[in-house]
CSV table of C-alpha atoms in Angstrom, one decimal:
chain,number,residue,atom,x,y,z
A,1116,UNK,CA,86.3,14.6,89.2
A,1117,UNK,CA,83.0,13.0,91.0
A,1118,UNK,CA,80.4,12.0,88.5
A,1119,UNK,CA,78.0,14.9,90.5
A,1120,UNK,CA,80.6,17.4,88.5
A,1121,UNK,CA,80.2,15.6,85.0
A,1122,UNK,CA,77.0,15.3,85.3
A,1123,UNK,CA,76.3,19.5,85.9
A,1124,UNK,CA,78.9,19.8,83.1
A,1125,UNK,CA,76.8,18.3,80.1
A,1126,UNK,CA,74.0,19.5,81.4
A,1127,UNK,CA,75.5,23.1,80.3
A,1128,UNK,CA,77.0,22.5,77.1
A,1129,UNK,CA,73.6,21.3,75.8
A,1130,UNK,CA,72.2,24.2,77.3
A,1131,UNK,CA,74.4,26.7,75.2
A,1132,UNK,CA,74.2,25.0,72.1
A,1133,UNK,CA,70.7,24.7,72.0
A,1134,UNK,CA,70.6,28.8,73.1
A,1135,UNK,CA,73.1,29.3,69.8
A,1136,UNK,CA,71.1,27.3,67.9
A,1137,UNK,CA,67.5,29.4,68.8
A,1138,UNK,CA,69.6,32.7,68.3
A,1139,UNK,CA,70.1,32.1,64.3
A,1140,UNK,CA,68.7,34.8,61.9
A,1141,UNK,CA,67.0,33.2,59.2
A,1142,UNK,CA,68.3,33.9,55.4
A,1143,UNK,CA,65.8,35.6,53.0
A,1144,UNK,CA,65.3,35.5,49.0
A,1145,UNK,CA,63.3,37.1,47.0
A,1146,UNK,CA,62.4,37.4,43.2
A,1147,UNK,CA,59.4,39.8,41.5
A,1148,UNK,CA,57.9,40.6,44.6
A,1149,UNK,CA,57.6,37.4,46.6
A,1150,UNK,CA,59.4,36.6,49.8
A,1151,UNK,CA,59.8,33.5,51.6
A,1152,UNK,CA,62.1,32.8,54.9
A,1153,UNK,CA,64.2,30.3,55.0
A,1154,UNK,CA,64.0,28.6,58.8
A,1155,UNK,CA,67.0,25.9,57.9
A,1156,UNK,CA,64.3,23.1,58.5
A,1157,UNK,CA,65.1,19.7,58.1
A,1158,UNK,CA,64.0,19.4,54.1
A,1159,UNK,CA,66.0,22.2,53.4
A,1160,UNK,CA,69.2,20.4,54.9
A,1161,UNK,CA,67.9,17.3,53.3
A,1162,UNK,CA,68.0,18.3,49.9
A,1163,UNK,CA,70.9,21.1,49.8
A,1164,UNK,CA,72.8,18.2,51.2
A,1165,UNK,CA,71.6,15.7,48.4
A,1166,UNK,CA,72.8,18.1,46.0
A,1167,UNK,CA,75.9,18.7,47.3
A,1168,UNK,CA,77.1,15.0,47.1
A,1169,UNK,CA,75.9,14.6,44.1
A,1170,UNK,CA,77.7,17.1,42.0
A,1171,UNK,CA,79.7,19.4,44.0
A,1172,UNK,CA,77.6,21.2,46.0
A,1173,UNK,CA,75.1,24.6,45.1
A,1174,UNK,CA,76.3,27.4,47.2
A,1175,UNK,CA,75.3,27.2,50.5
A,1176,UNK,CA,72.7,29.5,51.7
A,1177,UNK,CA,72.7,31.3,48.0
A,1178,UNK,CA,69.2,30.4,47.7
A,1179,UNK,CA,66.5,32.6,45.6
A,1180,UNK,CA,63.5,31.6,47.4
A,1181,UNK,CA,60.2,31.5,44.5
A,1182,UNK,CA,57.0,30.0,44.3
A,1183,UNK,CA,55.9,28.3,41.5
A,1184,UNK,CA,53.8,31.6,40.3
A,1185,UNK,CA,56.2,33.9,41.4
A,1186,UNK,CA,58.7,32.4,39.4
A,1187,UNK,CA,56.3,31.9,35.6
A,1188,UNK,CA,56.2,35.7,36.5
A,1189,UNK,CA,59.3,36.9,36.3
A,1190,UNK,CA,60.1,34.8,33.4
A,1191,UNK,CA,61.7,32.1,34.9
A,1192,UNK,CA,62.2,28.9,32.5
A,1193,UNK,CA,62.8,25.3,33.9
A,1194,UNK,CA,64.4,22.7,31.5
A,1195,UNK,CA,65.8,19.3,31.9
A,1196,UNK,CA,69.7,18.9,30.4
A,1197,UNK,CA,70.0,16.2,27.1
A,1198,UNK,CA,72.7,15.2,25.5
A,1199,UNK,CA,73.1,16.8,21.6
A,1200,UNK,CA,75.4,17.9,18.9
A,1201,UNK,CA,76.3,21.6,19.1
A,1202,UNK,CA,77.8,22.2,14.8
A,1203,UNK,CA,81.4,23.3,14.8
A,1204,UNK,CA,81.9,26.8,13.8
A,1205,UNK,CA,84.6,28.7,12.6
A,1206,UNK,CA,84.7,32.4,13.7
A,1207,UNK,CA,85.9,34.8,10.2
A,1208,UNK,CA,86.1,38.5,10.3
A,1209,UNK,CA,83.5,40.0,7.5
A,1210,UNK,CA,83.1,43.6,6.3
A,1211,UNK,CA,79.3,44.4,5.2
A,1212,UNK,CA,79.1,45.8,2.0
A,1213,UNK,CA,76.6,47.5,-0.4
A,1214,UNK,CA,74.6,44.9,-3.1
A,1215,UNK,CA,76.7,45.9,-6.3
A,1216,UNK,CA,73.3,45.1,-8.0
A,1217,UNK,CA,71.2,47.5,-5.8
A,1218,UNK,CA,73.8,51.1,-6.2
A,1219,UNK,CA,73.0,53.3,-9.1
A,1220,UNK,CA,74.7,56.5,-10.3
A,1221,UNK,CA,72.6,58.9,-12.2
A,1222,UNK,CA,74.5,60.5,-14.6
A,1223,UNK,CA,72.8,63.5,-16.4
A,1224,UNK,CA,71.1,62.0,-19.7
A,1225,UNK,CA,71.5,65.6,-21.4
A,1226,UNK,CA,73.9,68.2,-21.2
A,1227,UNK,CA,72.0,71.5,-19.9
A,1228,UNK,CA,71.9,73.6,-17.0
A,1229,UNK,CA,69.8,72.3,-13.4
A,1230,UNK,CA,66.7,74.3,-13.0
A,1231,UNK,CA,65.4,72.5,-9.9
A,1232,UNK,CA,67.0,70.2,-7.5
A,1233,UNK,CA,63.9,67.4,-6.2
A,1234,UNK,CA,65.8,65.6,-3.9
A,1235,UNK,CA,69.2,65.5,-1.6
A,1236,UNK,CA,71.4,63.4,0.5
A,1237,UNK,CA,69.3,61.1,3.0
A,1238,UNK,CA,65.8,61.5,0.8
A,1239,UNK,CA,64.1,58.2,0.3
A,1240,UNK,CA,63.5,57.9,-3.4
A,1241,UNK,CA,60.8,55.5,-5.2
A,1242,UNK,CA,61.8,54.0,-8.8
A,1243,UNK,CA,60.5,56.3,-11.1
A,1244,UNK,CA,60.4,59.3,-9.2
A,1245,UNK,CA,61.7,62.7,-10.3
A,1246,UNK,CA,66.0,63.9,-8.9
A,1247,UNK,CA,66.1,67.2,-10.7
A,1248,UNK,CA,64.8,68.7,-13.4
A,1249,UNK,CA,67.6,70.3,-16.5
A,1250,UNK,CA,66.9,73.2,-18.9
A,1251,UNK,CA,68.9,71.9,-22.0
A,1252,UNK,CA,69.4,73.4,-25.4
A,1253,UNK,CA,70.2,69.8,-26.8
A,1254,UNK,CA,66.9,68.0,-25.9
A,1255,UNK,CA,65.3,71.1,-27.1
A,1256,UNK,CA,66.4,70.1,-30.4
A,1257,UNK,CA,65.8,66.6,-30.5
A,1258,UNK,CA,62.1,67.7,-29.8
A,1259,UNK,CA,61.5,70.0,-32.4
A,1260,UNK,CA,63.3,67.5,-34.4
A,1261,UNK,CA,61.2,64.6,-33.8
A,1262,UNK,CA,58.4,67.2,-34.4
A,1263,UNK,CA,59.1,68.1,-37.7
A,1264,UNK,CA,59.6,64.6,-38.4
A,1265,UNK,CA,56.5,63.1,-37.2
A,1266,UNK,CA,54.8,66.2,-39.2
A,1267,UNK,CA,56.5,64.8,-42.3
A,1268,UNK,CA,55.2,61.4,-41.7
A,1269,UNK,CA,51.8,62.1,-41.4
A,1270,UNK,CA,52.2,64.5,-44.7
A,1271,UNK,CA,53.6,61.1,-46.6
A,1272,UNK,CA,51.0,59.2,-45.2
A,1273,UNK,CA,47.7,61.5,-46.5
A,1274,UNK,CA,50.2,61.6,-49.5
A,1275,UNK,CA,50.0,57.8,-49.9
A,1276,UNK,CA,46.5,57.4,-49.0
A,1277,UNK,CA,45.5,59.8,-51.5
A,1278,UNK,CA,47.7,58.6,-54.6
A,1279,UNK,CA,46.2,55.0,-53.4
A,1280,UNK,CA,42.2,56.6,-54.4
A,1281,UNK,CA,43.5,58.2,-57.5
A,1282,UNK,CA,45.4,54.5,-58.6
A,1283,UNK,CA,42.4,52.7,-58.1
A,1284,UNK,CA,40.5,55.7,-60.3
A,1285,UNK,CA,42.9,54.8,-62.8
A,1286,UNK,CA,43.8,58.4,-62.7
A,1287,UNK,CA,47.7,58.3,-61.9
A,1288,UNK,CA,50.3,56.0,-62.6
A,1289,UNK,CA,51.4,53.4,-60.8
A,1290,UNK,CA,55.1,54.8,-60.8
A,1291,UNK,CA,53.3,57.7,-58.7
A,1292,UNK,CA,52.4,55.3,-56.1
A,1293,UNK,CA,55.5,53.6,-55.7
A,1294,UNK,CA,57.1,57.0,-54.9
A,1295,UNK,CA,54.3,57.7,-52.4
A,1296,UNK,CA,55.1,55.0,-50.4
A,1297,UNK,CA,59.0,55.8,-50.5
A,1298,UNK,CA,58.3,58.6,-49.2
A,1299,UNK,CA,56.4,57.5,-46.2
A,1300,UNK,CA,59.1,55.1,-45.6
A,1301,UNK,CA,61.6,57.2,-45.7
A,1302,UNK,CA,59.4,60.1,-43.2
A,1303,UNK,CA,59.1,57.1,-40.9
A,1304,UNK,CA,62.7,56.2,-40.7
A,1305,UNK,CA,63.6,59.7,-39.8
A,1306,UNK,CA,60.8,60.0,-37.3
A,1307,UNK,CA,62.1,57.0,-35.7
A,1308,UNK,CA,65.8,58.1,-35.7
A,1309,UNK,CA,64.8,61.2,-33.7
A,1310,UNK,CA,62.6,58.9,-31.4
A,1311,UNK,CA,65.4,56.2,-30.4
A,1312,UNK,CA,67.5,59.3,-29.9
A,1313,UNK,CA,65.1,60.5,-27.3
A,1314,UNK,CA,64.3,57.5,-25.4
A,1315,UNK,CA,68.2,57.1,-25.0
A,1316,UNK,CA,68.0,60.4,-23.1
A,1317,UNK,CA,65.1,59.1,-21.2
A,1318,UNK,CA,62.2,60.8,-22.9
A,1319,UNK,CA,59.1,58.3,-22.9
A,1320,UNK,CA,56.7,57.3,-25.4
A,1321,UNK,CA,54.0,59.0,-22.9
A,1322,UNK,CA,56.4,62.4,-23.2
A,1323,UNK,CA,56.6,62.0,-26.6
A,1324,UNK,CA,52.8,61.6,-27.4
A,1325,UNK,CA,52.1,64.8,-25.7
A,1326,UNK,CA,54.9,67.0,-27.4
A,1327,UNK,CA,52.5,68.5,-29.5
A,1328,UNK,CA,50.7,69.7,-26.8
A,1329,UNK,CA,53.4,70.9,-24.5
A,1330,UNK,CA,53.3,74.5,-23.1
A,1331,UNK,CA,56.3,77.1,-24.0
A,1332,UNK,CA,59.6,76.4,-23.3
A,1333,UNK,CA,58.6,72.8,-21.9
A,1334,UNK,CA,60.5,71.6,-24.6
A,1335,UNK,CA,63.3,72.3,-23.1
A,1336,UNK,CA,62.9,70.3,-19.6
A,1337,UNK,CA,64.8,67.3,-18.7
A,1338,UNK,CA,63.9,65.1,-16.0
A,1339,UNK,CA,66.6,63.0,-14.0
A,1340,UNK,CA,65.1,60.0,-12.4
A,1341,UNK,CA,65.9,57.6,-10.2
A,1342,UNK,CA,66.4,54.1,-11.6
A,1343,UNK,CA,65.6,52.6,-8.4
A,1344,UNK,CA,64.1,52.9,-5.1
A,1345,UNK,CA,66.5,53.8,-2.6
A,1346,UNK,CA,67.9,56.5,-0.1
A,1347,UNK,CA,70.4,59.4,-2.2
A,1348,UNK,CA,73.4,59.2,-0.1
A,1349,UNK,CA,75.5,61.5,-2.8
A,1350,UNK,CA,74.6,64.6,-4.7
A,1351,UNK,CA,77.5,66.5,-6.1
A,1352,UNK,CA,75.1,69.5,-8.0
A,1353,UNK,CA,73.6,72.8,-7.4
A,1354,UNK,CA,70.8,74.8,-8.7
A,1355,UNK,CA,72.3,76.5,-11.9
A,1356,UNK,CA,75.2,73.9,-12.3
A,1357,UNK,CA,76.3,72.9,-16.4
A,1358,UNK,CA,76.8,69.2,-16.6
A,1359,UNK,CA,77.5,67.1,-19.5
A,1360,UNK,CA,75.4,64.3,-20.8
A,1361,UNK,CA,77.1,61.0,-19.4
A,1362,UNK,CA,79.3,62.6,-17.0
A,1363,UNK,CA,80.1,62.1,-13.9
A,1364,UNK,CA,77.4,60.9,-11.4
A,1365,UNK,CA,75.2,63.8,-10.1
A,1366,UNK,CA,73.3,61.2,-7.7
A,1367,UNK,CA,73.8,58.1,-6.0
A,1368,UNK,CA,71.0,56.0,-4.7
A,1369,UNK,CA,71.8,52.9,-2.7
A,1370,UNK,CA,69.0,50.2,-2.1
A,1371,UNK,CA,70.0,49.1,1.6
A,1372,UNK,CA,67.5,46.2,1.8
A,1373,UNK,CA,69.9,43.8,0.9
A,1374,UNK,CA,73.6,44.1,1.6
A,1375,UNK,CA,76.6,41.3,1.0
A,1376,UNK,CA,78.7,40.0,3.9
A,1377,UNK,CA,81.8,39.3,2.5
A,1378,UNK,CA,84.3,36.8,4.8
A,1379,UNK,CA,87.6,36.8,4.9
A,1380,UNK,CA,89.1,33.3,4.3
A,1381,UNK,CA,92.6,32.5,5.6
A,1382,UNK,CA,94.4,29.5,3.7
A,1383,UNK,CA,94.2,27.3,6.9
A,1384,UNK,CA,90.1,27.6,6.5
A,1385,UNK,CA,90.0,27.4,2.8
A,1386,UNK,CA,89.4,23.8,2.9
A,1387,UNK,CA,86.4,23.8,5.2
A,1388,UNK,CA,84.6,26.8,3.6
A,1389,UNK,CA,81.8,25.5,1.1
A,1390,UNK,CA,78.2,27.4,-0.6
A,1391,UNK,CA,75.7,26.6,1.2
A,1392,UNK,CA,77.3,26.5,4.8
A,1393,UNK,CA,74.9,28.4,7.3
A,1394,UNK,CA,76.7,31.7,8.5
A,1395,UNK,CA,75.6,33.9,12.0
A,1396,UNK,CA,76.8,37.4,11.7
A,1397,UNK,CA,77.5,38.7,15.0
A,1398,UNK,CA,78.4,42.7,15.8
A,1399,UNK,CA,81.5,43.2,18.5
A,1400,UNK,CA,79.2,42.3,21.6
A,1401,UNK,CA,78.2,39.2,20.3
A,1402,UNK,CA,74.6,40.1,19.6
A,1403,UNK,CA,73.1,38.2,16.8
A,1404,UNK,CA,73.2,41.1,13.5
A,1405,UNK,CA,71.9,38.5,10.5
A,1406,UNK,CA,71.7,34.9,9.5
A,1407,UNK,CA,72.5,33.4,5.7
A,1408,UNK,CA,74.3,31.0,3.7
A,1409,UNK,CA,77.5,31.7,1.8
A,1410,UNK,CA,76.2,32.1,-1.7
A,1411,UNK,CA,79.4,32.0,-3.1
A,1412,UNK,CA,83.7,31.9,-2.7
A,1413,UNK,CA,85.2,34.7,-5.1
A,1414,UNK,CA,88.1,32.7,-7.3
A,1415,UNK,CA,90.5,35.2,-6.2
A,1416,UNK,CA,92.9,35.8,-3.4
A,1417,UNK,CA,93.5,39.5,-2.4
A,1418,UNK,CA,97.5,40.3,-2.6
A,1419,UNK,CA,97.5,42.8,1.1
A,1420,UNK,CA,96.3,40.4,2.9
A,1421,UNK,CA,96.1,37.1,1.6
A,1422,UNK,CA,92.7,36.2,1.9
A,1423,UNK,CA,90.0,34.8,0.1
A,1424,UNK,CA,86.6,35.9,-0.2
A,1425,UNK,CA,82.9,33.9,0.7
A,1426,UNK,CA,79.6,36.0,0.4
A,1427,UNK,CA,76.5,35.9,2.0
A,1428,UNK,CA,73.7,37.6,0.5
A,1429,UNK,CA,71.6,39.3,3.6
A,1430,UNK,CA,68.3,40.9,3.7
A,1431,UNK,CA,68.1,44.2,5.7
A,1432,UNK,CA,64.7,45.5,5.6
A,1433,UNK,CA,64.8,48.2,8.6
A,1434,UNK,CA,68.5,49.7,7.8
A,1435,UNK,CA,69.3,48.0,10.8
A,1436,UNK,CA,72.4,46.8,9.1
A,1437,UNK,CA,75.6,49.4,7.7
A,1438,UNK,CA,77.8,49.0,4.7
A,1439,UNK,CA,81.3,49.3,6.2
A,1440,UNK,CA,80.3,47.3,9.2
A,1441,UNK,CA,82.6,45.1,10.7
A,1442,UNK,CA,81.5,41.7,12.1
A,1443,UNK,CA,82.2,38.3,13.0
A,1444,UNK,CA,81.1,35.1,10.6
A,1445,UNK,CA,80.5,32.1,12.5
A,1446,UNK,CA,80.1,29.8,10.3
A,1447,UNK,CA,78.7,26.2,10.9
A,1448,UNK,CA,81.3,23.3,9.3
A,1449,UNK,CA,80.2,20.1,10.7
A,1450,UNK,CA,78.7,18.6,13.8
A,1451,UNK,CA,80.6,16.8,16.6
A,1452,UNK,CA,79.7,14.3,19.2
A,1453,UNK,CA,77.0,14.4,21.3
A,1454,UNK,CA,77.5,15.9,24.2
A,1455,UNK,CA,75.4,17.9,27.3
A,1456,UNK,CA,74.7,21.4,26.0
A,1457,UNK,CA,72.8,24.2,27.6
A,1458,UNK,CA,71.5,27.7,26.7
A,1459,UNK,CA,74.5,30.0,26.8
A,1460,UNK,CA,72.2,32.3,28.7
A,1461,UNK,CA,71.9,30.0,31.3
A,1462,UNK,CA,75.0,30.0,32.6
A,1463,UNK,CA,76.4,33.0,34.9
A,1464,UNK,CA,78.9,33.5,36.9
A,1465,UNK,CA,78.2,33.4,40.8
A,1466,UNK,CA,81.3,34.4,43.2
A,1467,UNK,CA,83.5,33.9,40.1
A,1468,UNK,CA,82.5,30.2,39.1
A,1469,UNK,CA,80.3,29.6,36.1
A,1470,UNK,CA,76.9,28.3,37.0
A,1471,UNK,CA,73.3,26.9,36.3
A,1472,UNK,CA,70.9,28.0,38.3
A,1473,UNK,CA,69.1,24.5,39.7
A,1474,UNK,CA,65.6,24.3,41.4
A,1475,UNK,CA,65.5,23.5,45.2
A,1476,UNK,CA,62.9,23.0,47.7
A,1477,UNK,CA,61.2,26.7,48.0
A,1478,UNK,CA,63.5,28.2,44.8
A,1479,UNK,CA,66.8,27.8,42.8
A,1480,UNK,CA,70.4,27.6,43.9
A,1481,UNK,CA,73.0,28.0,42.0
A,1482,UNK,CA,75.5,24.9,41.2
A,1483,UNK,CA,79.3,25.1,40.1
A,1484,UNK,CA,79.4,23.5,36.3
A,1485,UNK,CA,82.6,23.2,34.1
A,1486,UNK,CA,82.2,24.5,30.5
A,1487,UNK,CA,83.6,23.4,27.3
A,1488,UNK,CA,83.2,24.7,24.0
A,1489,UNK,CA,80.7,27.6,23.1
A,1490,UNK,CA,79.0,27.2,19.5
A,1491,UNK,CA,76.5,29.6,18.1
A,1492,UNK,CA,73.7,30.0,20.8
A,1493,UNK,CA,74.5,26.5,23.4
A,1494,UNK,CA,77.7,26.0,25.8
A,1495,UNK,CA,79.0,22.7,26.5
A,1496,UNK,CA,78.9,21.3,30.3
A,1497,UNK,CA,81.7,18.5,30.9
A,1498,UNK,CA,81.1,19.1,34.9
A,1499,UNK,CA,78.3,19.7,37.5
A,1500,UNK,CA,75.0,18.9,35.5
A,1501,UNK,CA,74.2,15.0,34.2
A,1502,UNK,CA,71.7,14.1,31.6
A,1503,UNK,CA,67.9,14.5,32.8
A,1504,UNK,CA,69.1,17.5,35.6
A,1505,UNK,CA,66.2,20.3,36.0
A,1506,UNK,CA,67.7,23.6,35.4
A,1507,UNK,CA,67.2,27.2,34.7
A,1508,UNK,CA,66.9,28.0,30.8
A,1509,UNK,CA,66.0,30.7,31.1
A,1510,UNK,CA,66.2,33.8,33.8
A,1511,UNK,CA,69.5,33.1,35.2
A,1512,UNK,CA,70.6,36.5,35.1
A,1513,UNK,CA,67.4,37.7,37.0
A,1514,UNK,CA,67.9,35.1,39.7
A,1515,UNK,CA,71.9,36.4,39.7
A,1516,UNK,CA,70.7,39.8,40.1
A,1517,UNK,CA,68.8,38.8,43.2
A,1518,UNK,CA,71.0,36.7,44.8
A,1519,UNK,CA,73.5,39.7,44.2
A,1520,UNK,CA,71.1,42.3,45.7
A,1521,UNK,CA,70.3,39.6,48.8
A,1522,UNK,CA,74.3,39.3,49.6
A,1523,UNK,CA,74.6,43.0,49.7
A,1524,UNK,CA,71.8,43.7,51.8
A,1525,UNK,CA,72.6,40.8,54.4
A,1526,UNK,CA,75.9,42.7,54.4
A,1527,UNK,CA,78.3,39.9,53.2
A,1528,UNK,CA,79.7,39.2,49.8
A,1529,UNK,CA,79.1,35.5,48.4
């Protein structure tokens, strides 16, 4: 071949590489509205390239192009990787339960018939505050008995009060005295017999002061009260129903604010559970339910299953929580070495790899990592970040989202 002919020959392969080279679409990325176009200049090759030698390589082209602005507004959370100790947990099942101090059962304090019904299953009930009202033969009694004896006691009283005058008058005997006040001993040892009868049947001194005064037939009501505040989650009466004074419960009332946790120890763990230990109590999709420390390990091992028993003590102000829920106790037993830990939130999976999103030049790019160990709310990374690394705290699932959206629209999977 002359050199004429090699000559025209390189002269059109540079030709059609630089027409391929013009003819190249340019990616684009996008996040909360902002949009920037990605021209494969030379700082984007520079750094994507940096990167890639450095610890694997981000994806290439899977770039969410952001502005600094753009990116504060969706949320978007840059943090620099340190080394740290992430606490060893050990993951328990646990059963919430009711606060055994915090249930009562309200038992009818007379026997009698109901007359009115106050409240019913799902009412929220303050301490104090009227269940039912009974129409009983029995108190009625104890009324007009404690009555008759308070009249009696004020009758020995004048009676003493006036043999006192007539002593000192030198009018009667001193033997006439003593009896008087006998008497008003005895009248107020039967007045209070009546009275400690009542109160056991929940009649109060404020009820009892106004006896005298009561309208007709009123002497026959009997209040059931709650004992506590609470919501009634049982009532097992009707209007008209008989009960029996200290039968069985007509009302239950459950305080809900506070509930027990209680953790099932296997005899592997036994050794490593202790009061006092921090405990996250997590519902079946991992989401964070309470936080507490064991309060204390029941002394006993439950024949079934095996098991002992740790409580925590929780607060539950909004009911959030339910008795008879299951969950999962992680509970903290020690720290281990320091190692490089991240937000679990930070890392997603892109095209079936688990990743950090990474900023770049113009956005963030996803980059490969290898996981260890997940504790509590941090993930260990043995692979693809070093100590000092920028990277994406938090927001990784919104940048995920958009690279998604991106691949699908450009019509290729990544």
């Amino acid at each position: 071949m002359t050199d004429t002919k090699l000559t025209g020959l390189a002269l059109a392969l540079v030709l059609t590489l630089a027409g391929c080279g013009a003819t190249d679409t340019p990616s684009t990325r996008q996040v909360g509205g902002a949009e920037a176009h990605d021209d494969h200049g030379d700082h984007a090759h520079e750094d994507g390239d940096e990167d890639h030698d450095a610890h694997g390589g981000e994806h290439e082209g899977d770039v969410v192009r952001l502005d600094a602005a753009s990116a504060a507004e969706a949320g978007i959370v840059i943090a620099t990787a340190e080394l740290g100790r992430i606490a060893e947990t050990l993951s328990l099942p646990a059963e919430l339960r009711f606060d055994a101090d915090r249930v009562a059962r309200v038992a009818a304090p007379v026997s009698g018939l109901v007359s009115r019904l106050d409240k019913g299953e799902g009412d929220i009930v303050r301490r104090g505050e009227r269940l039912a009202l009974l129409s009983s033969r029995e108190l009625a009694e104890l009324k007009a008995d404690f009555l008759t004896a308070k009249s009696a006691e004020n009758l020995a009283a004048s009676n003493l009060a006036r043999e006192e005058r007539l002593f000192d008058d030198k009018i009667t005997s001193e033997a006439d005295l003593d009896a008087a006040r006998a008497a008003l001993v005895s009248a107020r040892v039967a007045r209070e017999a009546v009275e400690n009868k009542l109160h056991a049947v929940g009649v109060s001194d404020a009820v009892l002061d106004s006896l005298s005064d009561a309208p007709d037939g009123a002497l026959a009501n009997a209040a059931i009260l709650a004992p506590i505040a609470g919501t009634v989650i049982s009532r097992s009466v009707s209007l008209g129903s008989s009960v029996e004074a200290g039968g069985e419960a007509l009302f239950v009332i459950v305080d809900e604010s506070r509930l027990w946790a209680d953790i099932a120890i296997y005899k592997a763990d036994a050794d490593k559970i202790a009061p006092g230990q921090l405990v996250i109590l997590r519902t079946r999709d991992g989401a964070d339910a309470a936080r507490g420390e064991i309060a204390l390990i029941l002394p006993v091992i439950d024949e079934a299953t095996r098991t002992g028993t740790a409580r925590v003590i929780i607060d539950n102000p909004d009911s959030r929580l339910r008795p008879g829920q299951f969950v999962t106790a992680e509970i903290a037993i020690g720290e281990g070495g320091r190692i490089l830990h991240v937000p679990s939130d930070a890392v997603v999976e892109v095209e079936g790899r688990a990743s950090v999103f990474v900023p770049v030049e113009g956005g963030f790019a996803p980059r490969p990592v290898e996981t260890g160990s997940s504790r509590g709310e941090l993930t260990e990374i043995r692979q693809g970040l070093t100590e000092g690394d920028r990277f994406v705290s938090e927001g990784a699932f919104t940048l995920k989202a958009q690279l998604e959206k991106d691949a699908f629209g450009d019509g290729h999977a990544h």
